[in-house]
Amino acid sequence: MKLTEKEIEIIEILEKDARIPIETLAKMVSLSVKETEAIMKKLEEMKVIVQYAALVDWRKVDGHEGVTAMIDVKVTPKRGVGFDEVAERIYRFPEVKSVYLMSGAYDLSVVIEGRSMSEVAQFVSEKLSTLDSVISTTTHFILKKYKHDGTVFDQGDQDRRIVMAP
Protein backbone atom coordinates (compact mmCIF):
# COMPACT_ATOMS: atom_id res chain seq x y z
CA MET A 1 0.00 0.00 0.00
CA LYS A 2 1.19 3.47 -0.82
CA LEU A 3 1.32 5.96 2.05
CA THR A 4 1.56 9.73 1.89
CA GLU A 5 4.64 11.60 3.13
CA LYS A 6 2.65 12.83 6.16
CA GLU A 7 1.55 9.29 7.04
CA ILE A 8 5.13 8.05 6.84
CA GLU A 9 6.33 11.02 8.90
CA ILE A 10 3.75 10.24 11.61
CA ILE A 11 4.75 6.56 11.66
CA GLU A 12 8.44 7.42 11.98
CA ILE A 13 7.77 9.75 14.92
CA LEU A 14 5.47 7.26 16.69
CA GLU A 15 7.98 4.47 16.16
CA LYS A 16 10.51 6.47 18.19
CA ASP A 17 8.03 7.67 20.85
CA ALA A 18 4.51 6.23 20.86
CA ARG A 19 3.58 8.34 23.90
CA ILE A 20 4.19 11.69 22.26
CA PRO A 21 1.22 13.99 22.94
CA ILE A 22 -1.08 14.25 19.92
CA GLU A 23 -0.79 18.06 20.00
CA THR A 24 3.02 17.85 19.74
CA LEU A 25 2.81 15.26 16.97
CA ALA A 26 0.37 17.42 15.01
CA LYS A 27 2.70 20.43 15.27
CA MET A 28 5.70 18.34 14.19
CA VAL A 29 3.93 17.28 10.98
CA SER A 30 2.18 20.63 10.40
CA LEU A 31 -1.36 19.22 10.62
CA SER A 32 -4.29 19.86 12.89
CA VAL A 33 -4.92 17.55 15.85
CA LYS A 34 -8.07 16.28 14.14
CA GLU A 35 -6.21 15.48 10.89
CA THR A 36 -3.42 13.74 12.83
CA GLU A 37 -5.90 11.66 14.83
CA ALA A 38 -7.67 10.65 11.60
CA ILE A 39 -4.40 9.51 10.02
CA MET A 40 -3.47 7.52 13.14
CA LYS A 41 -6.91 5.86 13.20
CA LYS A 42 -6.59 4.96 9.51
CA LEU A 43 -3.09 3.49 10.03
CA GLU A 44 -4.35 1.46 13.01
CA GLU A 45 -7.34 0.13 11.05
CA MET A 46 -5.07 -0.82 8.13
CA LYS A 47 -2.79 -2.60 10.66
CA VAL A 48 0.19 -0.48 9.57
CA ILE A 49 0.40 0.50 13.23
CA VAL A 50 0.02 -2.89 14.86
CA GLN A 51 0.34 -1.89 18.53
CA TYR A 52 1.92 0.58 20.90
CA ALA A 53 4.41 -1.05 23.26
CA ALA A 54 6.69 -0.09 26.13
CA LEU A 55 10.37 -1.04 26.03
CA VAL A 56 11.20 -2.21 29.57
CA ASP A 57 14.62 -2.81 31.13
CA TRP A 58 13.61 -5.76 33.32
CA ARG A 59 17.09 -5.99 34.87
CA LYS A 60 16.17 -2.96 36.95
CA VAL A 61 13.14 -4.70 38.48
CA ASP A 62 14.04 -7.00 41.37
CA GLY A 63 12.92 -10.57 40.79
CA HIS A 64 12.15 -10.08 37.07
CA GLU A 65 15.54 -10.46 35.42
CA GLY A 66 14.64 -13.56 33.40
CA VAL A 67 16.57 -15.05 30.51
CA THR A 68 16.31 -14.29 26.79
CA ALA A 69 17.60 -16.71 24.18
CA MET A 70 17.95 -16.56 20.42
CA ILE A 71 17.53 -19.99 18.88
CA ASP A 72 18.66 -20.85 15.36
CA VAL A 73 16.33 -23.51 13.96
CA LYS A 74 16.94 -25.66 10.89
CA VAL A 75 13.66 -27.07 9.54
CA THR A 76 12.29 -29.09 6.66
CA PRO A 77 9.76 -26.92 4.80
CA LYS A 78 6.44 -28.54 3.89
CA ARG A 79 5.29 -28.78 0.29
CA GLY A 80 2.77 -26.08 -0.56
CA VAL A 81 3.24 -24.02 2.63
CA GLY A 82 7.03 -23.73 2.88
CA PHE A 83 8.19 -22.45 6.26
CA ASP A 84 4.91 -20.79 7.20
CA GLU A 85 3.29 -23.80 8.87
CA VAL A 86 6.23 -24.63 11.15
CA ALA A 87 6.78 -20.93 11.92
CA GLU A 88 3.13 -20.66 12.99
CA ARG A 89 3.41 -23.73 15.22
CA ILE A 90 6.48 -22.16 16.86
CA TYR A 91 5.07 -18.65 17.37
CA ARG A 92 1.98 -20.05 19.10
CA PHE A 93 4.06 -21.08 22.14
CA PRO A 94 3.66 -18.42 24.86
CA GLU A 95 7.43 -18.39 25.56
CA VAL A 96 8.14 -17.27 21.99
CA LYS A 97 8.49 -13.51 21.55
CA SER A 98 9.63 -13.41 17.89
CA VAL A 99 10.10 -15.70 14.90
CA TYR A 100 12.00 -14.68 11.76
CA LEU A 101 12.65 -16.47 8.47
CA MET A 102 16.39 -16.10 7.85
CA SER A 103 18.89 -16.51 5.07
CA GLY A 104 22.08 -18.45 5.80
CA ALA A 105 22.85 -21.66 7.66
CA TYR A 106 19.58 -21.74 9.63
CA ASP A 107 16.01 -21.24 8.48
CA LEU A 108 14.29 -19.63 11.46
CA SER A 109 15.49 -17.42 14.28
CA VAL A 110 13.35 -17.73 17.40
CA VAL A 111 13.54 -15.37 20.37
CA ILE A 112 12.17 -16.72 23.63
CA GLU A 113 12.02 -15.55 27.23
CA GLY A 114 12.03 -17.67 30.35
CA ARG A 115 12.62 -17.37 34.08
CA SER A 116 15.87 -19.37 33.97
CA MET A 117 18.32 -21.07 31.62
CA SER A 118 16.91 -24.44 32.61
CA GLU A 119 13.39 -23.28 31.67
CA VAL A 120 14.66 -22.23 28.24
CA ALA A 121 16.53 -25.54 27.87
CA GLN A 122 13.35 -27.41 28.79
CA PHE A 123 11.39 -25.47 26.15
CA VAL A 124 13.98 -26.32 23.48
CA SER A 125 14.23 -30.01 24.37
CA GLU A 126 10.55 -30.74 25.08
CA LYS A 127 8.63 -28.40 22.79
CA LEU A 128 10.75 -26.95 19.99
CA SER A 129 13.05 -29.81 19.01
CA THR A 130 10.19 -32.34 19.12
CA LEU A 131 8.27 -30.64 16.28
CA ASP A 132 8.17 -32.85 13.17
CA SER A 133 9.81 -30.35 10.82
CA VAL A 134 12.63 -29.30 13.17
CA ILE A 135 15.99 -30.83 12.17
CA SER A 136 18.30 -29.04 14.63
CA THR A 137 18.58 -26.06 16.99
CA THR A 138 21.39 -23.88 18.32
CA THR A 139 20.62 -21.79 21.40
CA HIS A 140 22.34 -18.49 22.20
CA PHE A 141 21.67 -16.87 25.59
CA ILE A 142 21.68 -13.08 25.71
CA LEU A 143 24.12 -11.98 28.41
CA LYS A 144 23.50 -8.24 28.25
CA LYS A 145 21.28 -6.00 26.16
CA TYR A 146 23.16 -2.91 24.97
CA LYS A 147 20.68 -1.59 22.42
CA HIS A 148 17.18 -2.72 21.44
CA ASP A 149 14.94 -1.21 18.76
CA GLY A 150 17.17 1.85 18.57
CA THR A 151 17.22 2.46 22.35
CA VAL A 152 20.53 2.26 24.22
CA PHE A 153 20.28 0.56 27.63
CA ASP A 154 22.32 1.67 30.66
CA GLN A 155 24.27 4.28 28.76
CA GLY A 156 27.19 5.23 30.98
CA ASP A 157 26.42 2.52 33.56
CA GLN A 158 29.90 1.58 34.75
CA ASP A 159 28.79 -0.70 37.62
CA ARG A 160 27.51 -3.65 35.59
CA ARG A 161 30.13 -4.14 32.91
CA ILE A 162 30.58 -7.71 31.73
CA VAL A 163 34.22 -8.57 31.19
CA MET A 164 34.96 -11.70 29.21
CA ALA A 165 38.24 -13.55 29.75
CA PRO A 166 40.47 -13.73 26.66
Coordinates of N, CA, C and O in Angstrom, one line a residue:
M1 N 0.8 -1.2 0.0 CA 0.0 0.0 0.0 C 0.9 1.2 0.0 O 1.9 1.2 0.6
K2 N 0.4 2.2 -0.7 CA 1.2 3.5 -0.8 C 0.7 4.4 0.2 O -0.5 4.7 0.4
L3 N 1.6 5.0 1.0 CA 1.3 6.0 2.1 C 1.8 7.3 1.6 O 2.8 7.5 0.9
T4 N 1.1 8.4 2.2 CA 1.6 9.7 1.9 C 2.8 10.1 2.7 O 3.1 9.3 3.7
E5 N 3.5 11.2 2.4 CA 4.6 11.6 3.1 C 4.3 11.9 4.6 O 5.0 11.6 5.5
K6 N 3.1 12.5 4.8 CA 2.6 12.8 6.2 C 2.4 11.6 7.0 O 2.8 11.5 8.2
E7 N 1.8 10.6 6.3 CA 1.6 9.3 7.0 C 2.9 8.6 7.5 O 3.0 8.2 8.6
I8 N 3.8 8.6 6.5 CA 5.1 8.0 6.8 C 5.8 8.8 7.9 O 6.4 8.3 8.9
E9 N 5.7 10.2 7.9 CA 6.3 11.0 8.9 C 5.7 10.7 10.3 O 6.5 10.6 11.3
I10 N 4.4 10.6 10.3 CA 3.7 10.2 11.6 C 4.2 8.9 12.1 O 4.5 8.7 13.3
I11 N 4.3 7.9 11.3 CA 4.8 6.6 11.7 C 6.2 6.6 12.2 O 6.5 6.0 13.2
E12 N 7.0 7.3 11.5 CA 8.4 7.4 12.0 C 8.6 8.1 13.4 O 9.3 7.6 14.2
I13 N 7.8 9.1 13.6 CA 7.8 9.7 14.9 C 7.2 8.8 16.0 O 7.8 8.7 17.1
L14 N 6.1 8.2 15.7 CA 5.5 7.3 16.7 C 6.4 6.0 17.0 O 6.4 5.5 18.1
E15 N 7.1 5.6 16.0 CA 8.0 4.5 16.2 C 9.1 4.8 17.2 O 9.5 3.9 17.9
K16 N 9.5 6.1 17.2 CA 10.5 6.5 18.2 C 9.9 6.8 19.6 O 10.5 6.6 20.6
D17 N 8.7 7.3 19.6 CA 8.0 7.7 20.8 C 6.5 7.6 20.7 O 5.9 8.6 20.3
A18 N 6.0 6.4 21.0 CA 4.5 6.2 20.9 C 3.7 7.0 21.9 O 2.5 7.1 21.7
R19 N 4.3 7.6 22.9 CA 3.6 8.3 23.9 C 3.6 9.8 23.7 O 3.2 10.6 24.5
I20 N 4.1 10.3 22.5 CA 4.2 11.7 22.3 C 2.8 12.3 22.3 O 1.8 11.7 21.7
P21 N 2.6 13.4 22.9 CA 1.2 14.0 22.9 C 0.8 14.3 21.5 O 1.5 14.8 20.7
I22 N -0.5 14.1 21.3 CA -1.1 14.2 19.9 C -0.9 15.7 19.4 O -0.6 15.9 18.3
E23 N -1.0 16.6 20.4 CA -0.8 18.1 20.0 C 0.6 18.3 19.5 O 0.8 19.0 18.5
T24 N 1.6 17.7 20.2 CA 3.0 17.8 19.7 C 3.2 17.2 18.4 O 3.9 17.7 17.5
L25 N 2.7 16.0 18.2 CA 2.8 15.3 17.0 C 2.2 16.1 15.8 O 2.8 16.2 14.8
A26 N 1.0 16.6 16.1 CA 0.4 17.4 15.0 C 1.2 18.6 14.6 O 1.4 18.9 13.4
K27 N 1.8 19.3 15.6 CA 2.7 20.4 15.3 C 3.9 20.0 14.5 O 4.4 20.7 13.6
M28 N 4.5 18.8 14.9 CA 5.7 18.3 14.2 C 5.5 18.0 12.7 O 6.4 18.2 11.9
V29 N 4.2 17.6 12.4 CA 3.9 17.3 11.0 C 3.1 18.4 10.3 O 2.6 18.2 9.2
S30 N 2.9 19.5 11.0 CA 2.2 20.6 10.4 C 0.8 20.3 10.0 O 0.3 20.6 8.9
L31 N 0.0 19.6 10.8 CA -1.4 19.2 10.6 C -2.1 19.6 11.9 O -1.6 19.8 12.9
S32 N -3.5 19.6 11.7 CA -4.3 19.9 12.9 C -4.3 18.6 13.7 O -4.0 17.5 13.2
V33 N -4.8 18.7 15.0 CA -4.9 17.6 15.9 C -5.9 16.6 15.2 O -5.7 15.4 15.2
K34 N -7.0 17.1 14.7 CA -8.1 16.3 14.1 C -7.5 15.5 12.9 O -7.8 14.3 12.8
E35 N -6.8 16.2 12.1 CA -6.2 15.5 10.9 C -5.2 14.4 11.3 O -5.2 13.3 10.8
T36 N -4.4 14.7 12.3 CA -3.4 13.7 12.8 C -4.1 12.5 13.4 O -3.7 11.4 13.2
E37 N -5.1 12.8 14.2 CA -5.9 11.7 14.8 C -6.5 10.8 13.8 O -6.5 9.6 13.9
A38 N -7.0 11.4 12.7 CA -7.7 10.6 11.6 C -6.6 9.8 10.9 O -6.9 8.6 10.6
I39 N -5.5 10.3 10.7 CA -4.4 9.5 10.0 C -4.0 8.3 10.9 O -3.9 7.2 10.4
M40 N -3.8 8.6 12.2 CA -3.5 7.5 13.1 C -4.5 6.4 13.2 O -4.2 5.2 13.1
K41 N -5.8 6.8 13.2 CA -6.9 5.9 13.2 C -6.9 5.0 11.9 O -7.0 3.8 12.0
K42 N -6.7 5.7 10.8 CA -6.6 5.0 9.5 C -5.4 3.9 9.5 O -5.6 2.8 9.1
L43 N -4.3 4.4 10.0 CA -3.1 3.5 10.0 C -3.3 2.3 11.0 O -2.8 1.2 10.7
E44 N -4.0 2.5 12.1 CA -4.4 1.5 13.0 C -5.3 0.5 12.4 O -5.2 -0.7 12.5
E45 N -6.3 1.0 11.7 CA -7.3 0.1 11.1 C -6.7 -0.7 9.9 O -7.1 -1.8 9.7
M46 N -5.7 -0.1 9.2 CA -5.1 -0.8 8.1 C -4.0 -1.8 8.7 O -3.3 -2.5 7.9
K47 N -3.8 -1.8 10.0 CA -2.8 -2.6 10.7 C -1.4 -2.2 10.2 O -0.5 -3.1 10.3
V48 N -1.2 -1.0 9.8 CA 0.2 -0.5 9.6 C 0.8 -0.2 10.9 O 1.9 -0.6 11.2
I49 N 0.0 0.4 11.8 CA 0.4 0.5 13.2 C -0.3 -0.7 13.9 O -1.5 -0.8 14.0
V50 N 0.5 -1.6 14.3 CA 0.0 -2.9 14.9 C -0.3 -2.8 16.3 O -1.3 -3.2 16.8
Q51 N 0.6 -2.1 17.1 CA 0.3 -1.9 18.5 C 1.3 -0.9 19.1 O 2.3 -0.6 18.4
Y52 N 1.0 -0.3 20.2 CA 1.9 0.6 20.9 C 2.5 -0.2 22.1 O 1.7 -0.8 22.9
A53 N 3.8 -0.2 22.2 CA 4.4 -1.1 23.3 C 5.5 -0.3 24.0 O 6.1 0.6 23.5
A54 N 5.7 -0.7 25.3 CA 6.7 -0.1 26.1 C 7.9 -1.0 26.0 O 7.8 -2.2 26.0
L55 N 9.1 -0.3 26.0 CA 10.4 -1.0 26.0 C 10.9 -1.0 27.5 O 11.2 0.1 28.0
V56 N 10.9 -2.2 28.1 CA 11.2 -2.2 29.6 C 12.6 -2.8 29.8 O 12.9 -3.8 29.2
D57 N 13.3 -2.2 30.7 CA 14.6 -2.8 31.1 C 14.4 -3.6 32.4 O 14.4 -3.1 33.5
W58 N 14.0 -4.9 32.2 CA 13.6 -5.8 33.3 C 14.7 -6.0 34.3 O 14.5 -6.4 35.5
R59 N 16.0 -5.8 33.9 CA 17.1 -6.0 34.9 C 17.0 -5.0 36.1 O 17.5 -5.3 37.1
K60 N 16.3 -3.9 35.9 CA 16.2 -3.0 36.9 C 15.0 -3.3 37.9 O 14.8 -2.5 38.9
V61 N 14.3 -4.3 37.6 CA 13.1 -4.7 38.5 C 13.5 -6.0 39.2 O 13.7 -7.0 38.6
D62 N 13.6 -5.9 40.6 CA 14.0 -7.0 41.4 C 13.1 -8.2 41.2 O 11.9 -8.0 41.2
G63 N 13.7 -9.3 40.9 CA 12.9 -10.6 40.8 C 12.4 -10.8 39.4 O 11.6 -11.8 39.2
H64 N 12.7 -9.9 38.4 CA 12.1 -10.1 37.1 C 13.2 -10.1 36.0 O 13.0 -9.7 34.9
E65 N 14.4 -10.5 36.4 CA 15.5 -10.5 35.4 C 15.3 -11.4 34.2 O 15.4 -11.0 33.1
G66 N 15.0 -12.6 34.5 CA 14.6 -13.6 33.4 C 15.8 -13.8 32.5 O 16.9 -13.3 32.7
V67 N 15.6 -14.7 31.5 CA 16.6 -15.1 30.5 C 16.0 -14.9 29.1 O 14.8 -15.3 28.9
T68 N 16.7 -14.4 28.2 CA 16.3 -14.3 26.8 C 17.3 -15.1 26.0 O 18.5 -15.0 26.2
A69 N 16.8 -15.9 25.0 CA 17.6 -16.7 24.2 C 17.2 -16.5 22.7 O 16.0 -16.3 22.4
M70 N 18.2 -16.6 21.9 CA 18.0 -16.6 20.4 C 18.3 -18.0 19.9 O 19.4 -18.5 20.2
I71 N 17.4 -18.6 19.3 CA 17.5 -20.0 18.9 C 17.5 -20.1 17.4 O 16.5 -19.6 16.7
D72 N 18.6 -20.6 16.8 CA 18.7 -20.8 15.4 C 18.0 -22.2 15.1 O 18.4 -23.2 15.8
V73 N 17.1 -22.3 14.2 CA 16.3 -23.5 14.0 C 16.4 -23.9 12.5 O 16.1 -23.1 11.6
K74 N 16.9 -25.1 12.3 CA 16.9 -25.7 10.9 C 15.7 -26.5 10.8 O 15.4 -27.4 11.6
V75 N 14.9 -26.3 9.7 CA 13.7 -27.1 9.5 C 13.5 -27.6 8.1 O 14.2 -27.2 7.2
T76 N 12.7 -28.6 8.0 CA 12.3 -29.1 6.7 C 11.0 -28.4 6.3 O 10.0 -28.6 6.9
P77 N 11.0 -27.6 5.2 CA 9.8 -26.9 4.8 C 8.8 -27.9 4.2 O 9.2 -29.0 3.7
K78 N 7.5 -27.6 4.4 CA 6.4 -28.5 3.9 C 6.0 -28.1 2.5 O 5.9 -26.9 2.2
R79 N 5.7 -29.1 1.7 CA 5.3 -28.8 0.3 C 4.0 -28.0 0.3 O 3.1 -28.3 1.1
G80 N 4.0 -26.9 -0.4 CA 2.8 -26.1 -0.6 C 2.7 -24.9 0.4 O 2.0 -24.0 0.2
V81 N 3.3 -25.1 1.6 CA 3.2 -24.0 2.6 C 4.6 -23.5 3.0 O 4.7 -22.5 3.8
G82 N 5.7 -24.2 2.6 CA 7.0 -23.7 2.9 C 7.3 -23.7 4.4 O 7.0 -24.7 5.1
F83 N 7.8 -22.6 4.9 CA 8.2 -22.5 6.3 C 7.0 -21.9 7.1 O 7.1 -21.9 8.3
D84 N 6.0 -21.5 6.5 CA 4.9 -20.8 7.2 C 4.3 -21.7 8.3 O 4.0 -21.2 9.4
E85 N 4.0 -22.9 7.9 CA 3.3 -23.8 8.9 C 4.1 -24.1 10.1 O 3.6 -24.0 11.2
V86 N 5.4 -24.4 10.0 CA 6.2 -24.6 11.2 C 6.5 -23.3 11.9 O 6.5 -23.3 13.2
A87 N 6.6 -22.2 11.2 CA 6.8 -20.9 11.9 C 5.5 -20.6 12.8 O 5.7 -20.2 13.9
E88 N 4.4 -20.9 12.2 CA 3.1 -20.7 13.0 C 3.1 -21.6 14.2 O 2.7 -21.1 15.3
R89 N 3.4 -22.8 14.1 CA 3.4 -23.7 15.2 C 4.4 -23.2 16.3 O 4.1 -23.3 17.5
I90 N 5.5 -22.7 15.9 CA 6.5 -22.2 16.9 C 6.0 -20.9 17.5 O 6.0 -20.7 18.7
Y91 N 5.5 -19.9 16.8 CA 5.1 -18.7 17.4 C 3.8 -18.8 18.3 O 3.6 -17.8 19.0
R92 N 3.1 -19.9 18.2 CA 2.0 -20.1 19.1 C 2.4 -20.4 20.5 O 1.6 -20.3 21.4
F93 N 3.6 -20.8 20.8 CA 4.1 -21.1 22.1 C 4.2 -19.8 22.9 O 4.7 -18.8 22.4
P94 N 3.6 -19.7 24.1 CA 3.7 -18.4 24.9 C 5.1 -17.9 25.2 O 5.3 -16.7 25.4
E95 N 6.0 -18.8 25.3 CA 7.4 -18.4 25.6 C 8.1 -17.6 24.4 O 9.0 -16.9 24.6
V96 N 7.5 -17.8 23.2 CA 8.1 -17.3 22.0 C 7.7 -15.8 21.8 O 6.5 -15.5 21.8
K97 N 8.7 -14.9 21.7 CA 8.5 -13.5 21.5 C 8.6 -13.1 20.1 O 7.9 -12.2 19.7
S98 N 9.4 -13.8 19.3 CA 9.6 -13.4 17.9 C 10.0 -14.6 17.1 O 10.7 -15.5 17.6
V99 N 9.7 -14.7 15.8 CA 10.1 -15.7 14.9 C 10.4 -15.0 13.6 O 9.6 -14.3 13.1
Y100 N 11.6 -15.3 13.0 CA 12.0 -14.7 11.8 C 12.5 -15.8 10.8 O 13.2 -16.7 11.2
L101 N 12.1 -15.6 9.5 CA 12.7 -16.5 8.5 C 14.0 -15.8 8.1 O 14.0 -14.6 7.8
M102 N 15.0 -16.6 8.0 CA 16.4 -16.1 7.9 C 17.0 -16.7 6.6 O 16.7 -17.7 6.1
S103 N 18.0 -16.0 6.1 CA 18.9 -16.5 5.1 C 20.1 -17.0 5.8 O 20.4 -16.6 6.9
G104 N 20.9 -17.9 5.2 CA 22.1 -18.4 5.8 C 22.0 -19.9 6.2 O 21.2 -20.7 5.7
A105 N 22.7 -20.3 7.2 CA 22.9 -21.7 7.7 C 21.6 -22.2 8.3 O 21.3 -23.4 8.3
Y106 N 20.8 -21.3 9.0 CA 19.6 -21.7 9.6 C 18.4 -21.1 9.0 O 18.5 -20.1 8.3
D107 N 17.2 -21.7 9.1 CA 16.0 -21.2 8.5 C 15.2 -20.2 9.3 O 14.8 -19.2 8.8
L108 N 15.1 -20.5 10.6 CA 14.3 -19.6 11.5 C 15.1 -19.2 12.6 O 16.0 -19.9 13.1
S109 N 14.9 -17.9 13.1 CA 15.5 -17.4 14.3 C 14.3 -17.2 15.2 O 13.4 -16.5 14.9
V110 N 14.4 -17.8 16.4 CA 13.3 -17.7 17.4 C 13.9 -17.0 18.7 O 14.9 -17.4 19.2
V111 N 13.2 -16.0 19.1 CA 13.5 -15.4 20.4 C 12.5 -15.8 21.4 O 11.3 -15.7 21.2
I112 N 13.1 -16.3 22.6 CA 12.2 -16.7 23.6 C 12.6 -16.1 25.0 O 13.8 -15.7 25.1
E113 N 11.7 -16.0 25.9 CA 12.0 -15.5 27.2 C 11.6 -16.6 28.2 O 10.5 -17.2 28.1
G114 N 12.4 -16.8 29.3 CA 12.0 -17.7 30.3 C 12.5 -17.1 31.7 O 13.2 -16.1 31.7
R115 N 12.2 -17.8 32.8 CA 12.6 -17.4 34.1 C 14.1 -17.8 34.4 O 14.7 -17.2 35.2
S116 N 14.5 -18.9 33.7 CA 15.9 -19.4 34.0 C 16.4 -20.1 32.7 O 15.7 -20.4 31.8
M117 N 17.7 -20.3 32.7 CA 18.3 -21.1 31.6 C 17.7 -22.5 31.5 O 17.5 -23.0 30.4
S118 N 17.5 -23.1 32.7 CA 16.9 -24.4 32.6 C 15.5 -24.4 32.0 O 15.1 -25.4 31.3
E119 N 14.7 -23.4 32.3 CA 13.4 -23.3 31.7 C 13.5 -23.1 30.2 O 12.7 -23.8 29.4
V120 N 14.4 -22.4 29.7 CA 14.7 -22.2 28.2 C 15.1 -23.6 27.7 O 14.6 -24.0 26.6
A121 N 16.0 -24.2 28.3 CA 16.5 -25.5 27.9 C 15.4 -26.5 27.8 O 15.3 -27.3 26.8
Q122 N 14.5 -26.5 28.8 CA 13.3 -27.4 28.8 C 12.4 -27.1 27.6 O 11.9 -28.0 26.9
F123 N 12.2 -25.8 27.3 CA 11.4 -25.5 26.1 C 12.0 -26.0 24.9 O 11.3 -26.6 24.0
V124 N 13.3 -25.9 24.7 CA 14.0 -26.3 23.5 C 13.9 -27.8 23.4 O 13.5 -28.4 22.3
S125 N 14.2 -28.5 24.5 CA 14.2 -30.0 24.4 C 12.9 -30.7 24.3 O 12.7 -31.7 23.7
E126 N 11.9 -30.1 25.0 CA 10.6 -30.7 25.1 C 9.5 -30.2 24.1 O 8.6 -30.9 23.7
K127 N 9.6 -29.0 23.7 CA 8.6 -28.4 22.8 C 9.2 -28.1 21.4 O 8.6 -28.6 20.4
L128 N 10.3 -27.4 21.3 CA 10.7 -26.9 20.0 C 11.4 -28.1 19.2 O 11.0 -28.3 18.0
S129 N 12.3 -28.8 19.8 CA 13.1 -29.8 19.0 C 12.2 -31.0 18.7 O 12.6 -31.8 17.9
T130 N 11.1 -31.2 19.4 CA 10.2 -32.3 19.1 C 9.2 -32.1 18.0 O 8.5 -33.1 17.6
L131 N 9.1 -30.9 17.4 CA 8.3 -30.6 16.3 C 8.8 -31.4 15.1 O 10.0 -31.5 14.8
D132 N 7.8 -32.0 14.3 CA 8.2 -32.8 13.2 C 9.2 -32.2 12.2 O 10.1 -32.9 11.7
S133 N 9.0 -31.0 11.8 CA 9.8 -30.3 10.8 C 11.2 -29.9 11.3 O 12.0 -29.5 10.5
V134 N 11.4 -29.8 12.6 CA 12.6 -29.3 13.2 C 13.7 -30.3 13.0 O 13.6 -31.5 13.5
I135 N 14.8 -30.0 12.4 CA 16.0 -30.8 12.2 C 17.0 -30.6 13.3 O 17.5 -31.6 13.8
S136 N 17.3 -29.3 13.6 CA 18.3 -29.0 14.6 C 18.1 -27.6 15.2 O 17.4 -26.8 14.5
T137 N 18.7 -27.4 16.4 CA 18.6 -26.1 17.0 C 20.0 -25.7 17.6 O 20.7 -26.6 17.9
T138 N 20.2 -24.4 17.6 CA 21.4 -23.9 18.3 C 20.9 -22.7 19.2 O 20.3 -21.8 18.6
T139 N 21.1 -22.8 20.5 CA 20.6 -21.8 21.4 C 21.7 -20.8 21.8 O 22.8 -21.3 22.2
H140 N 21.4 -19.5 21.8 CA 22.3 -18.5 22.2 C 21.6 -17.7 23.3 O 20.6 -17.2 23.1
F141 N 22.3 -17.6 24.5 CA 21.7 -16.9 25.6 C 22.2 -15.4 25.5 O 23.4 -15.2 25.3
I142 N 21.3 -14.5 25.7 CA 21.7 -13.1 25.7 C 22.2 -12.7 27.1 O 21.5 -12.9 28.1
L143 N 23.5 -12.3 27.1 CA 24.1 -12.0 28.4 C 23.8 -10.6 28.9 O 23.6 -10.3 30.0
K144 N 23.8 -9.6 27.9 CA 23.5 -8.2 28.3 C 22.9 -7.6 27.0 O 23.4 -7.8 25.9
K145 N 21.9 -6.8 27.2 CA 21.3 -6.0 26.2 C 21.9 -4.6 26.2 O 21.7 -3.9 27.1
Y146 N 22.6 -4.2 25.1 CA 23.2 -2.9 25.0 C 22.2 -1.9 24.3 O 22.1 -0.8 24.6
K147 N 21.6 -2.4 23.2 CA 20.7 -1.6 22.4 C 19.6 -2.5 21.9 O 19.8 -3.6 21.4
H148 N 18.3 -2.0 21.9 CA 17.2 -2.7 21.4 C 16.2 -1.7 20.8 O 15.8 -0.7 21.3
D149 N 15.8 -2.1 19.5 CA 14.9 -1.2 18.8 C 15.4 0.3 18.8 O 14.5 1.2 18.9
G150 N 16.7 0.5 18.6 CA 17.2 1.9 18.6 C 17.4 2.5 19.9 O 17.9 3.7 20.0
T151 N 17.1 1.9 21.0 CA 17.2 2.5 22.3 C 18.4 1.8 23.0 O 18.5 0.6 23.2
V152 N 19.3 2.7 23.5 CA 20.5 2.3 24.2 C 20.2 2.0 25.7 O 19.5 2.9 26.3
F153 N 20.5 0.9 26.2 CA 20.3 0.6 27.6 C 21.5 0.9 28.5 O 22.6 0.7 28.1
D154 N 21.3 1.4 29.7 CA 22.3 1.7 30.7 C 23.5 2.5 30.1 O 24.6 2.1 30.3
Q155 N 23.2 3.5 29.3 CA 24.3 4.3 28.8 C 25.1 4.9 29.9 O 24.5 5.6 30.8
G156 N 26.3 4.7 29.9 CA 27.2 5.2 31.0 C 27.2 4.5 32.3 O 27.8 4.9 33.3
D157 N 26.5 3.3 32.3 CA 26.4 2.5 33.6 C 27.7 1.7 33.7 O 28.0 0.8 33.0
Q158 N 28.6 2.2 34.6 CA 29.9 1.6 34.7 C 29.9 0.4 35.7 O 30.8 -0.3 35.8
D159 N 28.8 0.3 36.5 CA 28.8 -0.7 37.6 C 28.6 -2.1 37.1 O 28.9 -3.1 37.8
R160 N 27.9 -2.3 36.0 CA 27.5 -3.6 35.6 C 28.2 -4.2 34.4 O 27.7 -5.0 33.6
R161 N 29.4 -3.7 34.1 CA 30.1 -4.1 32.9 C 30.4 -5.6 33.0 O 30.8 -6.2 34.0
I162 N 30.2 -6.3 31.9 CA 30.6 -7.7 31.7 C 31.9 -7.8 31.1 O 32.2 -7.2 30.0
V163 N 32.9 -8.4 31.7 CA 34.2 -8.6 31.2 C 34.4 -10.0 30.9 O 34.3 -10.9 31.8
M164 N 34.7 -10.3 29.6 CA 35.0 -11.7 29.2 C 36.5 -12.0 29.2 O 37.3 -11.2 28.8
A165 N 36.8 -13.2 29.7 CA 38.2 -13.5 29.7 C 38.7 -13.8 28.3 O 37.9 -14.3 27.5
P166 N 40.0 -13.5 28.0 CA 40.5 -13.7 26.7 C 40.6 -15.2 26.4 O 40.7 -16.0 27.2

